[in-house]
Short mmCIF file of C-alpha atoms and ligand atoms in Angstrom, two decimals:
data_model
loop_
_atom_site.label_atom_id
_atom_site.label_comp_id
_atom_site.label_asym_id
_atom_site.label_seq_id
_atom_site.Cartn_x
_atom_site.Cartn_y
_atom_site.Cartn_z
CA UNK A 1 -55.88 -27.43 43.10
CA UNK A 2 -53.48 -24.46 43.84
CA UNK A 3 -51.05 -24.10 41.51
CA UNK A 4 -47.16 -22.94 42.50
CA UNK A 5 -45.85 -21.39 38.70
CA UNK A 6 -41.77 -21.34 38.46
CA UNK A 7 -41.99 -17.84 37.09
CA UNK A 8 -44.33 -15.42 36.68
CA UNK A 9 -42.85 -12.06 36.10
CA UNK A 10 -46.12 -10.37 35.12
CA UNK A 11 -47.11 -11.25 38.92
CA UNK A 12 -43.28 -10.59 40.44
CA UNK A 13 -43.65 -6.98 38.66
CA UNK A 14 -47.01 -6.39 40.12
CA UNK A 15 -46.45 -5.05 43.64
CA UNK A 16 -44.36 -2.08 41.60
CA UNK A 17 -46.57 -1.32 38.95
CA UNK A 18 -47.39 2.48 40.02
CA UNK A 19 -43.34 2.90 40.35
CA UNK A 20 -42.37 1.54 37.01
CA UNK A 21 -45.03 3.48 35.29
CA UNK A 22 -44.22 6.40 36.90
CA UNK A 23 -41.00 5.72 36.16
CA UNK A 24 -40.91 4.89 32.61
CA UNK A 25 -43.36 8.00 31.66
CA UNK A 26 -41.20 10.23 33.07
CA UNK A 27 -38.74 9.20 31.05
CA UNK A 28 -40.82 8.91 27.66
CA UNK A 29 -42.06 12.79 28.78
CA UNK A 30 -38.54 13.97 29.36
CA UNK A 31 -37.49 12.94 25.68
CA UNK A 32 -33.61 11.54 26.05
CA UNK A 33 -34.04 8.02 25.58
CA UNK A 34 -30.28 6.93 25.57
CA UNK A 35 -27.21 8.41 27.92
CA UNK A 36 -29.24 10.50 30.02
CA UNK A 37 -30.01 10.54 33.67
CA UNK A 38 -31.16 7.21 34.71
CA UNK A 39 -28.23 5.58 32.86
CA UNK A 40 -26.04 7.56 35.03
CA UNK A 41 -28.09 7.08 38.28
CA UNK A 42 -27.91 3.23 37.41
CA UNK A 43 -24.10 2.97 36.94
CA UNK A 44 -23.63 4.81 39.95
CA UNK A 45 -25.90 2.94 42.20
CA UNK A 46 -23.92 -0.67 40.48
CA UNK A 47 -21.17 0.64 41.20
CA UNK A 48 -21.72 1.06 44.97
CA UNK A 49 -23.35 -2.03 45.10
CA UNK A 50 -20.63 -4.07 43.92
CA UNK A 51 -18.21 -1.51 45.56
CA UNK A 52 -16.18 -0.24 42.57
CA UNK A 53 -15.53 2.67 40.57
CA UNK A 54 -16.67 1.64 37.76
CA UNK A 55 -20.17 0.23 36.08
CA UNK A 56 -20.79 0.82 31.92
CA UNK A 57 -24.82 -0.05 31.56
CA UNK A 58 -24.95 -2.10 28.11
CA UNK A 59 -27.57 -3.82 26.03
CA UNK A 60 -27.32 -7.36 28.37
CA UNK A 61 -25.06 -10.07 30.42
CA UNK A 62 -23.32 -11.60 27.28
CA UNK A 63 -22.46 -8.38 25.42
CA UNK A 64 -20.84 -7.24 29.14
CA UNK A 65 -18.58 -10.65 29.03
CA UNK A 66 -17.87 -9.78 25.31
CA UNK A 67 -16.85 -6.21 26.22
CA UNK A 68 -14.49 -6.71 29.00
CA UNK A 69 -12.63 -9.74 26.99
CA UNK A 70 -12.83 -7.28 24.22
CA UNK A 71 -11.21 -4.60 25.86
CA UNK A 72 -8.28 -6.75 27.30
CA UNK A 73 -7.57 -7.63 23.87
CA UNK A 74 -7.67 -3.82 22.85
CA UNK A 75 -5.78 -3.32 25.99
CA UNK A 76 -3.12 -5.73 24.72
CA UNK A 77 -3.35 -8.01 27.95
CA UNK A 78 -5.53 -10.81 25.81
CA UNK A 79 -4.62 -12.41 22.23
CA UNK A 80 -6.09 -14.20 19.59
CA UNK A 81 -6.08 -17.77 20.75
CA UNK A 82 -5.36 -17.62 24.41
CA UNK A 83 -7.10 -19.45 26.69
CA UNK A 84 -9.41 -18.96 29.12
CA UNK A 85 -10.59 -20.97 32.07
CA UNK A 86 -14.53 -21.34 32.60
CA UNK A 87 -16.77 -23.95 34.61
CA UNK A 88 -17.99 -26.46 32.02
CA UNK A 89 -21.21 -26.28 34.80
CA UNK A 90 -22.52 -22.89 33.43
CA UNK A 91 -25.09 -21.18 30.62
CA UNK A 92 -23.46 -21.06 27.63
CA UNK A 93 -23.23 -17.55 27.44
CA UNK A 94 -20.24 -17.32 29.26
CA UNK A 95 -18.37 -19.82 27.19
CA UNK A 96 -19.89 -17.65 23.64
CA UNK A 97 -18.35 -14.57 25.64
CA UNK A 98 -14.70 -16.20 25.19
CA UNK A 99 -15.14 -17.97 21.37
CA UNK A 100 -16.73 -14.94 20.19
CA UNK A 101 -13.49 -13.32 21.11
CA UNK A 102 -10.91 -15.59 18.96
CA UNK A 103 -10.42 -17.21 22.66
CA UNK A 104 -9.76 -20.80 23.87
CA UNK A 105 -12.85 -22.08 25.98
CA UNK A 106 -10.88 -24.20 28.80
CA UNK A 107 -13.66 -26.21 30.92
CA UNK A 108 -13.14 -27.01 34.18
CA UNK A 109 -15.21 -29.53 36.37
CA UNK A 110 -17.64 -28.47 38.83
CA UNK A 111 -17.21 -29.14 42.87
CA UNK A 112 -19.49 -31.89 43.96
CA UNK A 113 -21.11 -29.50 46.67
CA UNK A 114 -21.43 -26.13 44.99
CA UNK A 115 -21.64 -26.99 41.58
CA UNK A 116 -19.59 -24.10 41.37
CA UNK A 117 -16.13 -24.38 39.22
CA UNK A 118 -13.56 -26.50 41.46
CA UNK A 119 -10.99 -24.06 42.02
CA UNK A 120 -8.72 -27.24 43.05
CA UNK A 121 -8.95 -28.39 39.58
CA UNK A 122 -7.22 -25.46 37.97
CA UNK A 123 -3.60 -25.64 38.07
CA UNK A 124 -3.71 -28.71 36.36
CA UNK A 125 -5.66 -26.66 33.67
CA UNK A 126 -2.91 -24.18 32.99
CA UNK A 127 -0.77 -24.15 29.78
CA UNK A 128 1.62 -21.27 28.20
CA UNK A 129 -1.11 -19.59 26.88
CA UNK A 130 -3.41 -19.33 29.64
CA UNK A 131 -4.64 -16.11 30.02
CA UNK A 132 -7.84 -15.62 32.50
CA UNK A 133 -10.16 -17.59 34.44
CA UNK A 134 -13.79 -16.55 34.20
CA UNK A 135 -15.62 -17.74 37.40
CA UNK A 136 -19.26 -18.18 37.64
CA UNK A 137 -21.09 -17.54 40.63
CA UNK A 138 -24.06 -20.02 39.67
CA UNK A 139 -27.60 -19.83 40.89
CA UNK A 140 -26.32 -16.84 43.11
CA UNK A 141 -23.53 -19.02 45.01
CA UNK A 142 -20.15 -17.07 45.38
CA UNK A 143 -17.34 -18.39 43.47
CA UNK A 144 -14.59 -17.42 45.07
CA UNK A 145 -11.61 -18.67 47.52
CA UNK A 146 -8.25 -18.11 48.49
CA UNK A 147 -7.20 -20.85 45.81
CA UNK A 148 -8.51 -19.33 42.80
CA UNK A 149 -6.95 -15.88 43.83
CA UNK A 150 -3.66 -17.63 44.22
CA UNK A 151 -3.84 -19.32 41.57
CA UNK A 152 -4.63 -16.44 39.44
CA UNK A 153 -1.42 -14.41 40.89
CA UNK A 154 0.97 -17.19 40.21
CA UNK A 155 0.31 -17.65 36.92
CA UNK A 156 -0.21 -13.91 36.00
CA UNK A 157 -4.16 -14.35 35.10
CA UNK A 158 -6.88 -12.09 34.90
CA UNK A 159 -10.30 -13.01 36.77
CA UNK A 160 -13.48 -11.75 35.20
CA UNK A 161 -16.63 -12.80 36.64
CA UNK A 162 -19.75 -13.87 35.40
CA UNK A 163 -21.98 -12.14 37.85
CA UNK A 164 -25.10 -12.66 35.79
CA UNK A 165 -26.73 -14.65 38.61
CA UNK A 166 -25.69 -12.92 41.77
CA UNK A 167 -25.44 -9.07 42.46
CA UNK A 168 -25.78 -8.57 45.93
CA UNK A 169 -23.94 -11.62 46.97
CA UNK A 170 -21.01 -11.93 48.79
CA UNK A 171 -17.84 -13.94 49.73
CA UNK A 172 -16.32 -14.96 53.10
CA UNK A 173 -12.73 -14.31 51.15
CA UNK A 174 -11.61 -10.71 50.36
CA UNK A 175 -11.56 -10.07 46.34
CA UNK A 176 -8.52 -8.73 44.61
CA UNK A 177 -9.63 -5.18 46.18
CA UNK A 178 -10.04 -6.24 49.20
CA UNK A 179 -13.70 -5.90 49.37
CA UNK A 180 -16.29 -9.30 49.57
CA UNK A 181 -19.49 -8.21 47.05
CA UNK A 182 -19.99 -10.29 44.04
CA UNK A 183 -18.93 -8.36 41.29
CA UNK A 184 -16.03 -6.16 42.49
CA UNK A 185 -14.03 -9.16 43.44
CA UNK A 186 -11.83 -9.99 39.93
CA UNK A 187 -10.36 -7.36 37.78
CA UNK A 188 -14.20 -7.17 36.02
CA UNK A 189 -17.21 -8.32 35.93
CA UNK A 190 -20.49 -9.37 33.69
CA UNK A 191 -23.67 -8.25 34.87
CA UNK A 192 -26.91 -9.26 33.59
CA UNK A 193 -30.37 -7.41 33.82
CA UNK A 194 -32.59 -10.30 32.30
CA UNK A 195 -36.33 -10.38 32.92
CA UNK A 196 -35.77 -13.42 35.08
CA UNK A 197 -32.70 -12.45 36.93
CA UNK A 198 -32.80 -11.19 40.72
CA UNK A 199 -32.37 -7.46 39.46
CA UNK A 200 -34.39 -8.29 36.09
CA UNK A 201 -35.54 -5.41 33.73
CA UNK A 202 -38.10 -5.47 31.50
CA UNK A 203 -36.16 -6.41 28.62
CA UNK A 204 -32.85 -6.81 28.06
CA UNK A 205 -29.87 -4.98 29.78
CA UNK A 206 -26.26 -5.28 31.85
CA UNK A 207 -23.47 -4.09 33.26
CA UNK A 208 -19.57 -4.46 33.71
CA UNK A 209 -18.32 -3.60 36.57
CA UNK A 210 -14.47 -2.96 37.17
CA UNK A 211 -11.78 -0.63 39.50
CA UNK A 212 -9.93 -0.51 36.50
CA UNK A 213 -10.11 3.04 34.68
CA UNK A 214 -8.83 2.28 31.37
CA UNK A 215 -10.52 -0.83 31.12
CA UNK A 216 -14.00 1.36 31.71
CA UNK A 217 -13.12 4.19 29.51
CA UNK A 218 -12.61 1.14 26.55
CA UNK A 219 -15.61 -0.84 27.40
CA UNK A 220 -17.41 2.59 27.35
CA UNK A 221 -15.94 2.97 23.99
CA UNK A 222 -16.50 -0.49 22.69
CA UNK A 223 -20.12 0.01 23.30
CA UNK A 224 -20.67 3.28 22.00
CA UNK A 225 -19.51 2.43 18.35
CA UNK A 226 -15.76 2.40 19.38
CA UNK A 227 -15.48 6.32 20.37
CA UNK A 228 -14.01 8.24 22.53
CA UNK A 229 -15.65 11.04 22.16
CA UNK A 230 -18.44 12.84 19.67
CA UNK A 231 -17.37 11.70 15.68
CA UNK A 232 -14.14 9.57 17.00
CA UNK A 233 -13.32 6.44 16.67
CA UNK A 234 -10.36 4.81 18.50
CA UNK A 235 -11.90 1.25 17.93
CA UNK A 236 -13.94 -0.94 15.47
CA UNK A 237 -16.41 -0.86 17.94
CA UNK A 238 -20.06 -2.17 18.81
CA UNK A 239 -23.70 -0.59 19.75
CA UNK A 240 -24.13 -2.47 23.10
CA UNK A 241 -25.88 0.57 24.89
CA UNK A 242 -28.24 0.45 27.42
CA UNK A 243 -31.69 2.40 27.05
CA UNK A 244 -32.95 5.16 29.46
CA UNK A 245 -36.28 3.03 30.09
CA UNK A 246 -34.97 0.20 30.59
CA UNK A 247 -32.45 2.11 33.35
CA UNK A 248 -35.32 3.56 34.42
CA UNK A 249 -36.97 0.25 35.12
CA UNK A 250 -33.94 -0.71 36.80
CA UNK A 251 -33.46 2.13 39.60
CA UNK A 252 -37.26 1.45 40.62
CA UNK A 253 -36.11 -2.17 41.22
CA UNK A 254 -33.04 -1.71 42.63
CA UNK A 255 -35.08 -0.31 45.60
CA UNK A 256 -36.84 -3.31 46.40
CA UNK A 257 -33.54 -5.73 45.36
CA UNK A 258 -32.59 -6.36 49.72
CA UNK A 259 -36.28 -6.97 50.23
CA UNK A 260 -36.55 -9.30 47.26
CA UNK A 261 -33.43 -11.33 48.44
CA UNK A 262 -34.21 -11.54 51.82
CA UNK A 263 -37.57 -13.27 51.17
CA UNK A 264 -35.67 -15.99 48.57
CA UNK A 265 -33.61 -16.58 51.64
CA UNK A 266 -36.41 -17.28 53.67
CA UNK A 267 -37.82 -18.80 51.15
CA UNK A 268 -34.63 -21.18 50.93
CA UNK A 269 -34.50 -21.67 54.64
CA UNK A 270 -38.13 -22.86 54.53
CA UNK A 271 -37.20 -25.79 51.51
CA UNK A 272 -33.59 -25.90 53.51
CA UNK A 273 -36.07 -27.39 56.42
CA UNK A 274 -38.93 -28.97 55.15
CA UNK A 275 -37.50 -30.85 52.59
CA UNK A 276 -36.70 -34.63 54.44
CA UNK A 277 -36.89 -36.89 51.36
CA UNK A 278 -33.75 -39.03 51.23
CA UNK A 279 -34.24 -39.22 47.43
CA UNK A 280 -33.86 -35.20 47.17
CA UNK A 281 -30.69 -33.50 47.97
CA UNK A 282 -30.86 -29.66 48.35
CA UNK A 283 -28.14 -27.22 47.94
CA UNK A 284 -24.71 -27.06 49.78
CA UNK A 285 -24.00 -23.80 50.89
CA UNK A 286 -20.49 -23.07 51.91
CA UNK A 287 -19.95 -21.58 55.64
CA UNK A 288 -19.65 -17.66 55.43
CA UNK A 289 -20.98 -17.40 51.47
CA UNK A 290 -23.66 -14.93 51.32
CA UNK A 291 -25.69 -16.44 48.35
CA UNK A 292 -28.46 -14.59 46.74
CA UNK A 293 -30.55 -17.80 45.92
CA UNK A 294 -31.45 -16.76 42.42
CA UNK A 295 -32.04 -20.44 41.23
CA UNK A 296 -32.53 -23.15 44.46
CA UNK A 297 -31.90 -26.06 42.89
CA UNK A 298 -32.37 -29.60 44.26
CA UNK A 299 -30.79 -33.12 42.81
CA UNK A 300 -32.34 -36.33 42.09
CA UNK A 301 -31.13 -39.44 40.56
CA UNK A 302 -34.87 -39.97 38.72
CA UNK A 303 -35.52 -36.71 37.35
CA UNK A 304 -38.54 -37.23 35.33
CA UNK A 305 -40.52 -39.23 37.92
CA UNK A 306 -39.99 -35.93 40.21
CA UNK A 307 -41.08 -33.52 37.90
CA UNK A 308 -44.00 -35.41 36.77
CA UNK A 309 -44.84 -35.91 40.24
CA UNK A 310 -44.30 -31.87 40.94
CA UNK A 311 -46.29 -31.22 38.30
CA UNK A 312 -49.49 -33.51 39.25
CA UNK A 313 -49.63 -31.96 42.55
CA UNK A 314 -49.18 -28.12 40.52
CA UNK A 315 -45.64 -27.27 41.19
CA UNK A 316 -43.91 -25.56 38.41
CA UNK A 317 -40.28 -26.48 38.03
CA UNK A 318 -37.04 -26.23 35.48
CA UNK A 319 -34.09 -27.29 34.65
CA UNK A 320 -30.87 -25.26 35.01
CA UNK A 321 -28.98 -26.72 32.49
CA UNK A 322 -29.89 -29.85 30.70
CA UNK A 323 -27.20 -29.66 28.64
CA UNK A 324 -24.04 -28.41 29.54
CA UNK A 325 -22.10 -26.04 27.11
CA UNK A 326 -19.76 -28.80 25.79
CA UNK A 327 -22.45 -30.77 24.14
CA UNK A 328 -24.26 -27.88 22.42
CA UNK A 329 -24.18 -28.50 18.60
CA UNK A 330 -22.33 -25.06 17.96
CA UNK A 331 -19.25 -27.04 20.74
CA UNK A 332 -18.67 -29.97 18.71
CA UNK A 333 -14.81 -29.37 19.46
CA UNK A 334 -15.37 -29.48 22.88
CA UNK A 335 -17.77 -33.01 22.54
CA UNK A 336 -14.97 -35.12 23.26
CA UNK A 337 -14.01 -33.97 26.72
CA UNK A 338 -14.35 -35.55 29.75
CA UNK A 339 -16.50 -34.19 32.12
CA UNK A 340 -18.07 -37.07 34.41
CA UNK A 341 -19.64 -34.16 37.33
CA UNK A 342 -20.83 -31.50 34.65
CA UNK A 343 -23.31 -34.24 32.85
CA UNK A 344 -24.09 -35.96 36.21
CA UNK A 345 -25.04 -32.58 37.27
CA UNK A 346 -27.09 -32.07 34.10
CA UNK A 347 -28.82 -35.31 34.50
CA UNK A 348 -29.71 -34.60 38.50
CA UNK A 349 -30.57 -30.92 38.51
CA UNK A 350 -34.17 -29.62 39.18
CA UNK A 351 -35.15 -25.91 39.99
CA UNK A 352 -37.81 -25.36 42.86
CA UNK A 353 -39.92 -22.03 42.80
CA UNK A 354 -38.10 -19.44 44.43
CA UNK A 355 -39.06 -16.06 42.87
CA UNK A 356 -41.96 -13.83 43.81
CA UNK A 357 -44.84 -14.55 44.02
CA UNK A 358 -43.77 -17.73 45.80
CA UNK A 359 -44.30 -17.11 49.63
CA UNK A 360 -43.19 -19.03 52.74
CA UNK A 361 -46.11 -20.69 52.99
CA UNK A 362 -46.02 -21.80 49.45
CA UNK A 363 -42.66 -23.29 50.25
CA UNK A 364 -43.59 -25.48 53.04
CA UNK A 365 -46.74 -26.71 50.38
CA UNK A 366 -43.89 -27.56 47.84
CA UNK A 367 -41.79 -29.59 50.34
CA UNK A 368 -44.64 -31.27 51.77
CA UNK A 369 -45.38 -32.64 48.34
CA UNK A 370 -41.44 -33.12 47.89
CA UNK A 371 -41.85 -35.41 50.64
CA UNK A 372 -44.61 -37.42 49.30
CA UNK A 373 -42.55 -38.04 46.22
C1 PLP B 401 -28.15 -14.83 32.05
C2 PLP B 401 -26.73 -15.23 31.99
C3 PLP B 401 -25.83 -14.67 31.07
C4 PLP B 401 -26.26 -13.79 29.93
O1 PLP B 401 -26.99 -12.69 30.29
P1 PLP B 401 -28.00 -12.04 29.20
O2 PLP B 401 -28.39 -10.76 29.82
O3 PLP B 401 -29.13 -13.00 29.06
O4 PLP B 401 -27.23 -11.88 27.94
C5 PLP B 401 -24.50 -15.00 31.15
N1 PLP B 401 -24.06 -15.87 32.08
C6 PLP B 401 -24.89 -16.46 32.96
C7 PLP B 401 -24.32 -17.40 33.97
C8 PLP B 401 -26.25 -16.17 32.94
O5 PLP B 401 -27.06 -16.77 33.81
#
C-alpha cells in the first residue's frame, strides 16, 4: 500500500542536498562559525522579505518573542505585570514568550472561520494595564485587519507578531508601515526557523524583524550577552545567537522558499477540491489573504474514527494543538477560563500532509480516501 508520511524532512531536504553541503562546507572551511557572512546575508535577505529594516538572526522562534518583549521592557514601553493580548488558539510558545517576561497572558477566543484570534473580541479584553496584543498568524493564515490596527491605536498598544508559521504571507490590509508581508506589519515580529517550518533549518534558529532602530540595536544586544559593543555591557543580557551553518542552511533554502509555497498552494487547491465529505470541513480562507499553507488543517466532529481511518488506508496525519495553552499543567492560573471555540477547536482539528514530498497527485489519493471516510 503507498504510504503518504505527514513529515519527512530527510526527504523534503533531499532535492537540495548538493546546495546545503556545499553550503555548509564552505562555511566549516572558511572558519567563522558565528557573526560572519551568512548571518549577515540572512538578515538582509529577512529583511527584504518581510520589507523592513531590520532582521537580528537568533538561536529560534521563542527566544525572538522573548527578545522583542524584552527589549520593550528595556525600552521602558513594557512593565512588570502588564498585560498582553494573545489567541488562546496558538502553540504555547507564544504565551511562554509573555510569562517568561513578568507579563500578563490575556487569551482571546479564536474566529470560528480562521481559527485565527477574533480581532472583534478585543476591546472587551482591554484593562488599564494593557499593553500589546501579540497576533498569531496560525498555520500560515494572516492575522490581520483594520480592527486590530484600530484597536491597537486607540488604546496606545504595541502589536508584535508571531510570524513563526508564515513568512512569505501576506494581508489584504496595509500593516502599520504601510506595507502587506507577514512580518513587517506590527511594530515587530517573531520568526521561527524550525526543522518543520516553511523556511525550516536544520536545527534550530529565528529572527525578529522590526522598522524600529532602537528596538534592533537592543534585541541585537539582548542576544549577544547584553552588549553594545566588544567587552560592554548595557544589559543583563542573553546568548540567543544564531550560528553561521545554520544561516548558511538558511540562504540555500530561502532560494527555493516561492517554489516551495507555491506547490503547498496547489497542493491546498487540490484538497480545497477534492475533498466532498460533509463530515470534513476544510479551511476558511479569507478573500484577499495570501496564506502560506504551512499546516492545512481540516475539522471533524469524530476525530479518532478519521485518523484511524487515515491511517488504515496510509495517510500520515497530526494534530495542531490538542491542547490549547490554557490547560497545559505549567497554566493552571489560566485553567479556569472560559474558552468554548479554543477547546472545540482542539477537539476538531486534524492536519493533512502538505509538505514536500507530498505531490498533487498524492493529494487527490488523500481526498479520495477522505471521501470514503
Ligand atoms: C514554532 C512556533 C514558535 C516557536 O518557534 P521555535 O523556533 O520552535 O522556538 C512560536 N510560535 C508559534 C506559533 C510556532 O508555531
Amino acid at each position: 500500500m503507498k504510504q503518504y508520511p505527514f513529515l519527512d524532512l530527510a526527504l523534503a531536504n533531499a532535492p537540495y542536498m548538493d546546495e546545503l553541503k556545499a553550503a555548509a562546507c564552505e562555511v566549516i572551511e572558511r572558519g567563522r562559525y558565528l557573526h560572519s557572512t551568512q548571518t549577515e546575508l540572512l538578515e538582509q535577505e529577512i529583511a527584504a522579505l518581510c520589507h523592513v529594516k531590520h532582521c537580528i538572526g537568533v538561536s529560534n522562534g521563542l527566544d525572538a518573542l522573548r527578545l522583542i518583549l524584552r527589549a520593550y521592557k528595556e525600552l521602558g514601553m513594557l512593565n512588570d505585570g502588564d498585560e498582553v493580548i494573545v489567541p488562546a488558539n496558538t502553540y504555547v510558545a507564544t504565551v511562554l514568550a509573555v510569562s517568561d517576561n513578568g507579563l500578563t497572558p490575556v487569551l482571546c477566543e479564536p474566529r470560528e472561520d480562521t481559527m485565527n484570534m477574533d480581532s472583534r473580541l478585543l476591546e472587551g479584553l482591554i484593562t488599564s494595564r494593557t499593553r500589546a496584543v501579540m497576533p498569531v498568524h496560525l498555520y500560515g493564515t494572516p492575522c490581520w485587519d483594520p480592527t486590530l490596527m484600530q484597536v491597537a491605536r486607540e488604546h496606545g498598544l504595541l502589536i508584535i507578531e508571531d510570524n513563526a508559521q508564515a513568512i512569505g504571507a501576506a494581508s489584504d490590509t496595509a500593516g502599520l508601515n504601510g506595507t502587506f508581508v507577514t512580518g513587517g506589519l506590527g511594530n515587530a515580529a517573531g520568526n521561527s526557523f524550525y526543522p518543520t517550518k516553511n523556511l525550516g533549518a536544520l536545527g534550530d534558529s529565528g529572527a525578529v524583524t522590526t522598522n524600529d532602530d532602537d528596538l534592533a540595536n537592543c534585541v541585537r544586544a539582548l542576544a549577544n550577552y547584553g552588549s553594545d559593543r566588544r567587552y560592554h555591557n548595557l544589559y543583563l543580557g542573553y546568548n540567543c545567537r544564531l550560528d553561521e551553518i545554520q544561516a548558511a542552511m538558511l540562504c540555500v533554502k530561502l532560494r527555493h522558499l516561492q517554489e516551495e509555497n507555491d506547490t503547498r498552494s496547489a497542493i491546498a487547491r487540490t484538497y480545497d477540491e477534492s475533498i466532498s465529505n460533509p463530515r470534513v470541513k476544510t479551511p476558511v480562507i479569507l478573500e484577499g489573504m495570501k496564506q502560506i499553507w504551512h499546516q492545512y488543517v481540516v475539522r471533524v466532529d469524530d476525530r479518532e474514527a478519521f485518523r484511524a481511518h487515515l491511517a488504515d488506508n496510509g495517510v500520515g496525519s497530526d494534530i495542531h494543538y490538542a491542547t490549547p495553552p490554557h490547560r497545559q499543567p505549567c497554566y493552571r492560573e489560566l485553567s479556569q477560563l472560559d474558552l468554548p471555540l479554543t477547546e472545540q477547536l482542539a477537539a476538531e482539528v486534524v492536519s493533512l500532509p502538505i509538505a514536500a514530498p507530498t505531490t498533487i497527485d498524492d493529494a487527490r489519493s488523500i481526498a479520495d480516501i477522505i471521501n470514503r471516510f
